Amino acid sequence: MFAAKDSLAASSDESLLARYREGDGAAFEILYARHRQSLYRFLLGLSGQPELAEEVYQETWLSLIRSASQPQGRATFRTWLFQIARNRLIDHWRKHGARQPLHDSYDEQAHAVSDETTDPEQLLSLSRDSQRLENALQALPADQREVFLLCAHGDLDLAQIASLTETPLETVKSRLRYAQHKLRRLLAEEVLT
């Protein structure tokens, strides 16, 4: 019994999804446990609203449950799941006539700061106040925040993020770099004040 559960837990996301589609509820439980925190943190960081993040989070999992589709092409389950979540959030903004920050234009060059002294992840770990971190994340332009969150919480590589957001790889790289610079600056300012 334990060996079967251990072997199920060691399965890839894609094989767990296939098993779930064949009626194995335990496979879904493992998928959910693997991705629930990072998916919620991604949605919360992108929306900035806990209630909206929770609503879209639930819609994302319901979409996965109701759907018979699978990740397409080279997409991993994780990339596919985050794409569903991103699409649900955009759908919510459209439905409610809200501004869609992921589609706003933004001049990244105007906001570039060159400071290579500290890694933003180190600053994040130094900043124990989650509200300060949330404020810094919300101060980022939406497209930069999205790339940073997909990298940090989604654990996606830059090519996967480019595919998910349908953005050129070089643009994704620059958005991440600008996000890291701005977070570094904002969190350093918080530590100094």
CSV table of C-alpha atoms in Angstrom, one decimal:
chain,number,residue,atom,x,y,z
A,1,MET,CA,0.0,0.0,0.0
A,2,PHE,CA,2.7,2.5,1.0
A,3,ALA,CA,4.9,1.5,-2.0
A,4,ALA,CA,2.0,2.2,-4.4
A,5,LYS,CA,1.5,5.6,-2.8
A,6,ASP,CA,5.2,6.4,-2.9
A,7,SER,CA,5.4,5.4,-6.5
A,8,LEU,CA,2.4,7.6,-7.3
A,9,ALA,CA,4.0,10.5,-5.5
A,10,ALA,CA,7.2,10.0,-7.5
A,11,SER,CA,5.2,10.1,-10.8
A,12,SER,CA,5.5,13.1,-13.2
A,13,ASP,CA,2.8,15.7,-13.3
A,14,GLU,CA,1.8,14.5,-16.8
A,15,SER,CA,1.4,10.9,-15.7
A,16,LEU,CA,-0.5,12.0,-12.6
A,17,LEU,CA,-2.9,14.0,-14.9
A,18,ALA,CA,-3.3,10.9,-17.1
A,19,ARG,CA,-4.1,8.7,-14.1
A,20,TYR,CA,-6.5,11.3,-12.8
A,21,ARG,CA,-8.3,11.4,-16.2
A,22,GLU,CA,-8.6,7.6,-15.8
A,23,GLY,CA,-10.4,8.0,-12.5
A,24,ASP,CA,-7.5,7.9,-9.9
A,25,GLY,CA,-8.5,10.5,-7.3
A,26,ALA,CA,-5.2,10.1,-5.4
A,27,ALA,CA,-3.3,11.3,-8.5
A,28,PHE,CA,-5.3,14.6,-8.4
A,29,GLU,CA,-4.6,15.0,-4.7
A,30,ILE,CA,-0.8,14.8,-5.4
A,31,LEU,CA,-1.1,17.2,-8.3
A,32,TYR,CA,-3.0,19.7,-6.2
A,33,ALA,CA,-0.6,19.4,-3.3
A,34,ARG,CA,2.4,20.0,-5.6
A,35,HIS,CA,1.0,23.1,-7.2
A,36,ARG,CA,-1.5,24.7,-4.9
A,37,GLN,CA,0.8,27.1,-3.0
A,38,SER,CA,2.8,28.4,-5.9
A,39,LEU,CA,-0.3,28.8,-8.1
A,40,TYR,CA,-2.1,30.8,-5.4
A,41,ARG,CA,0.9,33.0,-4.7
A,42,PHE,CA,1.2,33.6,-8.4
A,43,LEU,CA,-2.4,34.7,-8.7
A,44,LEU,CA,-2.2,36.8,-5.5
A,45,GLY,CA,0.9,38.5,-6.7
A,46,LEU,CA,-0.5,39.2,-10.1
A,47,SER,CA,-3.9,40.5,-8.9
A,48,GLY,CA,-3.0,42.0,-5.6
A,49,GLN,CA,-6.4,41.0,-4.2
A,50,PRO,CA,-6.8,38.0,-2.0
A,51,GLU,CA,-10.5,37.5,-2.8
A,52,LEU,CA,-9.8,37.7,-6.6
A,53,ALA,CA,-6.8,35.4,-6.3
A,54,GLU,CA,-8.9,32.8,-4.4
A,55,GLU,CA,-11.8,33.0,-6.9
A,56,VAL,CA,-9.5,32.6,-9.9
A,57,TYR,CA,-7.5,29.9,-8.1
A,58,GLN,CA,-10.8,27.9,-7.7
A,59,GLU,CA,-11.8,28.5,-11.3
A,60,THR,CA,-8.4,27.3,-12.5
A,61,TRP,CA,-8.7,23.9,-10.6
A,62,LEU,CA,-12.3,23.6,-11.7
A,63,SER,CA,-11.3,24.2,-15.3
A,64,LEU,CA,-8.6,21.5,-15.0
A,65,ILE,CA,-11.2,19.1,-13.5
A,66,ARG,CA,-13.8,19.7,-16.1
A,67,SER,CA,-11.5,19.7,-19.1
A,68,ALA,CA,-10.4,16.6,-21.0
A,69,SER,CA,-7.5,18.5,-22.6
A,70,GLN,CA,-3.8,17.9,-21.9
A,71,PRO,CA,-0.7,20.1,-22.1
A,72,GLN,CA,0.1,20.6,-25.8
A,73,GLY,CA,3.4,20.4,-27.6
A,74,ARG,CA,6.4,20.9,-25.3
A,75,ALA,CA,4.4,22.5,-22.5
A,76,THR,CA,4.8,20.9,-19.1
A,77,PHE,CA,1.8,20.4,-16.8
A,78,ARG,CA,3.1,23.3,-14.6
A,79,THR,CA,3.3,25.7,-17.6
A,80,TRP,CA,-0.2,24.6,-18.8
A,81,LEU,CA,-1.7,25.0,-15.3
A,82,PHE,CA,-0.3,28.5,-14.9
A,83,GLN,CA,-1.5,29.3,-18.4
A,84,ILE,CA,-5.0,28.3,-17.4
A,85,ALA,CA,-4.8,30.5,-14.3
A,86,ARG,CA,-3.5,33.5,-16.3
A,87,ASN,CA,-6.3,33.1,-18.8
A,88,ARG,CA,-8.9,32.9,-16.0
A,89,LEU,CA,-7.6,36.1,-14.5
A,90,ILE,CA,-7.6,37.9,-17.8
A,91,ASP,CA,-11.2,36.6,-18.4
A,92,HIS,CA,-12.2,37.9,-15.0
A,93,TRP,CA,-10.8,41.4,-15.8
A,94,ARG,CA,-12.6,41.4,-19.2
A,95,LYS,CA,-15.9,40.2,-17.7
A,96,HIS,CA,-15.8,42.9,-15.0
A,97,GLY,CA,-14.6,45.6,-17.4
A,98,ALA,CA,-11.5,46.0,-15.3
A,99,ARG,CA,-8.2,47.4,-16.6
A,100,GLN,CA,-6.0,44.6,-17.9
A,101,PRO,CA,-2.6,45.4,-16.6
A,102,LEU,CA,-1.0,42.4,-18.4
A,103,HIS,CA,-1.9,44.2,-21.7
A,104,ASP,CA,-0.9,47.7,-20.7
A,105,SER,CA,2.1,49.1,-22.6
A,106,TYR,CA,5.1,50.0,-20.6
A,107,ASP,CA,8.4,51.5,-21.4
A,108,GLU,CA,10.8,49.2,-19.6
A,109,GLN,CA,13.9,51.2,-20.6
A,110,ALA,CA,12.7,54.2,-18.7
A,111,HIS,CA,12.6,52.2,-15.5
A,112,ALA,CA,15.9,50.4,-15.7
A,113,VAL,CA,18.2,50.7,-12.7
A,114,SER,CA,21.7,49.3,-12.8
A,115,ASP,CA,22.6,48.0,-9.4
A,116,GLU,CA,24.1,44.5,-9.2
A,117,THR,CA,25.1,44.6,-5.5
A,118,THR,CA,22.5,42.2,-4.0
A,119,ASP,CA,20.4,39.4,-5.4
A,120,PRO,CA,16.7,40.2,-5.1
A,121,GLU,CA,16.1,36.7,-3.6
A,122,GLN,CA,18.5,37.6,-0.8
A,123,LEU,CA,16.7,40.9,-0.2
A,124,LEU,CA,13.4,39.0,-0.1
A,125,SER,CA,14.7,36.7,2.6
A,126,LEU,CA,16.1,39.6,4.5
A,127,SER,CA,12.7,41.3,4.4
A,128,ARG,CA,10.6,39.5,6.9
A,129,ASP,CA,7.7,41.8,6.6
A,130,SER,CA,5.4,40.3,4.0
A,131,GLN,CA,3.5,43.6,3.6
A,132,ARG,CA,6.6,45.3,2.5
A,133,LEU,CA,7.3,42.6,0.1
A,134,GLU,CA,3.7,42.7,-1.2
A,135,ASN,CA,4.0,46.5,-1.6
A,136,ALA,CA,7.2,46.1,-3.6
A,137,LEU,CA,5.7,43.5,-5.9
A,138,GLN,CA,2.6,45.6,-6.5
A,139,ALA,CA,4.9,48.5,-7.4
A,140,LEU,CA,6.2,46.6,-10.3
A,141,PRO,CA,4.5,47.1,-13.7
A,142,ALA,CA,2.1,44.1,-14.3
A,143,ASP,CA,4.1,42.5,-17.1
A,144,GLN,CA,7.3,42.6,-15.0
A,145,ARG,CA,5.5,41.3,-11.9
A,146,GLU,CA,4.0,38.5,-14.0
A,147,VAL,CA,7.4,37.3,-15.3
A,148,PHE,CA,9.0,37.6,-11.8
A,149,LEU,CA,6.1,35.6,-10.2
A,150,LEU,CA,6.1,32.9,-12.9
A,151,CYS,CA,9.9,32.5,-12.3
A,152,ALA,CA,9.7,32.7,-8.5
A,153,HIS,CA,6.5,30.9,-7.7
A,154,GLY,CA,5.8,29.1,-10.9
A,155,ASP,CA,9.4,27.8,-11.1
A,156,LEU,CA,9.2,28.2,-14.9
A,157,ASP,CA,12.3,28.8,-17.0
A,158,LEU,CA,12.4,31.8,-19.3
A,159,ALA,CA,11.5,29.9,-22.4
A,160,GLN,CA,8.4,28.5,-20.7
A,161,ILE,CA,7.4,31.9,-19.6
A,162,ALA,CA,7.9,33.3,-23.1
A,163,SER,CA,5.7,30.5,-24.4
A,164,LEU,CA,3.0,31.0,-21.7
A,165,THR,CA,2.8,34.8,-22.1
A,166,GLU,CA,3.3,34.6,-25.9
A,167,THR,CA,6.1,37.1,-25.6
A,168,PRO,CA,9.5,37.0,-27.3
A,169,LEU,CA,12.2,35.4,-25.1
A,170,GLU,CA,14.4,38.6,-25.1
A,171,THR,CA,11.4,40.6,-23.8
A,172,VAL,CA,10.9,38.1,-21.0
A,173,LYS,CA,14.5,38.3,-20.1
A,174,SER,CA,14.5,42.1,-19.9
A,175,ARG,CA,11.2,42.1,-17.9
A,176,LEU,CA,12.7,39.8,-15.4
A,177,ARG,CA,15.9,41.8,-15.2
A,178,TYR,CA,14.0,45.1,-14.7
A,179,ALA,CA,11.7,43.5,-12.1
A,180,GLN,CA,14.8,42.2,-10.2
A,181,HIS,CA,16.4,45.7,-10.4
A,182,LYS,CA,13.3,47.5,-9.2
A,183,LEU,CA,12.6,44.9,-6.4
A,184,ARG,CA,16.2,45.2,-5.3
A,185,ARG,CA,16.0,49.0,-5.2
A,186,LEU,CA,12.6,49.0,-3.4
A,187,LEU,CA,13.5,46.5,-0.8
A,188,ALA,CA,16.9,48.2,-0.2
A,189,GLU,CA,15.0,51.5,0.4
A,190,GLU,CA,12.7,49.7,2.9
A,191,VAL,CA,15.7,48.3,4.8
A,192,LEU,CA,17.4,51.7,4.9
A,193,THR,CA,14.3,53.6,6.1
